[in-house]
Amino acid sequence: MMALGLVRSGLVVVFVVGLLHFAASDVAAGGLFPTAFRLERAALPRAPGGRIKVDELVSRDRSRHGRLLRSSVSAVSDGSGGGGVVDFPVEGSGDPSTFGLYYTTVKLGNPAKEFYVQIDTGSDILWVTCASCSGCPTSSGLGITLESFDPSKSSTSSAISCSDKKCGLSSQTSEAVCSNSQCGYTFQYGDGSGTSGYYVSDTLYFSSVMTDESISNSSTSVVFGCSNSQSGDLTKPDRAVDGIFGFGQNGMSVISQLSSQGVAPKVFSHCLKGTDNGGGILVLGHIVEPGITYTPLVQSQPHYNLNLLSIAVNGKTLSIDSSVFSTSSNQGTIVDSGTTLTYLADKAYDPFVNAIIAAVPQSVSSVVSKGTQCFVTASSADDVFPSVVLNFEGSASMNIKPGDYLLQRGSVNGEIVYCIGWQKNEGSGITILGDLVLKDKVFVYDLEAQRIGWASYDCSLPVNVSSSSPAGRNEFVNTGQMNTNTAPSRPNLIQLGVLAFAVNLIVTGISRL
């Protein structure tokens, strides 16, 4: 067992380079190796004044929701196992005025080739654009050079056949998914976009810190998708990347594949910094902090579903029938770090907003702007707005501060305008907890124990991370970031690993013991 301390710095104007490493003791004990990825943030276009309109965020979120709730994929069988800690340094912010997309880089094939891929907890597979892809973007507004993967040029690449147990084809899979004996996949998203292709097995490379403090490359074989067709929003060049890095709980996900090989534990955690500077932590491993509250995952669901039982405002439980939150094919509560705002089930929204209005002092002006409930006050949000508690199965309560459900939208005559940031999921029974709620909290997705936990936390501080259980002794510090104001290049991961090790030596003294 090990623990890893992580440190995060401030906002990166355009892109961020993140470094990571493991405890050498784990490498020696189980042949495990640390992994280095670079995660970068790309900002959405902003209106004059630098702010992003809420309706633009809602439009983007709803497109994602269509992808979350309507996509399907064939997958390999599930695995289990333990392993070391994999660290993905995070940049970005839950503040809509600084909202961005998040992606990292992976090196695949032999010879190795680097790809920019979006981090996505709402899907399962890692896929990259394949050579000769139809409809795939050839340029990106993110300032990166798009690449494509050509299996014929990799000496370690092999296609996954339909008869291979890794294919995981079910009786519900259409014949079109299995073409020419190749195991294929098709995503058809609710926003009209889609991608299809076939699975390949090839080498995924990692940057390693060895027991003798040397830096070397390690690698493992993974199954991922080779996309030969894309449509809809996936073809737009403004925010195009080379693919998507799925962090779902299905057997095809990187989490499952690496854990089954003993490379990483079957658990991941994040802590999203909620200030304007943003940033945060994303690791494969347990973030270990006192007071983490756990609730069980709803079984047999494709996403991270929790049993929300009730909502309380100022200590009073709202009069919402409990059936509104029950999980079925068209309703339930999903935790999704890829959604910016938070969306309440249609029948829960009005009772929530009415309770907030009733709890606000009469000195606070109440106005409706473009259908959104807003308030005008000279006081701070914590002084005049009520607390909210979400109650989940297992007596697990999530404390929601005013800043977790309000958006500051400017000022009038020296007074601050606050608007309800939670949106009504019109005509839907789905509740989606996005970044507005998830920020400033540790979240642990314990897939081995089938539970999710959380605790309020200052995500700019270091955290302890364990690869096996929520406890540990050895602690390491990793700043995990480099700042740059230029478009990203594709540096050698060995060079990044050397720099990570050097930074570690300098800052170990500030480790939290």
CSV table of C-alpha atoms in Angstrom, one decimal, residues 19 76 82 85 98 115 160 173 206 221 268 292 347 351 402 425 454 462 466 474 487:
chain,number,residue,atom,x,y,z
A,19,LEU,CA,3.5,15.1,-14.8
A,76,VAL,CA,-14.8,-6.8,-23.2
A,82,GLY,CA,-5.1,-3.8,-7.8
A,85,VAL,CA,-1.5,5.1,-8.5
A,98,THR,CA,-13.9,29.9,-17.3
A,115,PHE,CA,-2.7,11.4,-29.5
A,160,ILE,CA,-9.8,-8.1,-32.3
A,173,THR,CA,-25.3,-6.7,-30.9
A,206,PHE,CA,4.0,5.0,-19.7
A,221,SER,CA,-1.1,-3.9,-24.1
A,268,PHE,CA,-10.4,6.6,-9.3
A,292,ILE,CA,-15.5,10.7,3.4
A,347,LYS,CA,-40.8,17.4,-11.0
A,351,PRO,CA,-40.1,22.8,-5.3
A,402,PRO,CA,-24.9,28.5,-1.8
A,425,ASN,CA,-34.4,18.9,-16.9
A,454,TRP,CA,-17.3,12.4,-1.1
A,462,PRO,CA,-2.3,18.0,-1.4
A,466,SER,CA,-3.8,4.9,-1.7
A,474,ASN,CA,4.5,6.8,2.6
A,487,ALA,CA,0.2,26.0,-28.3
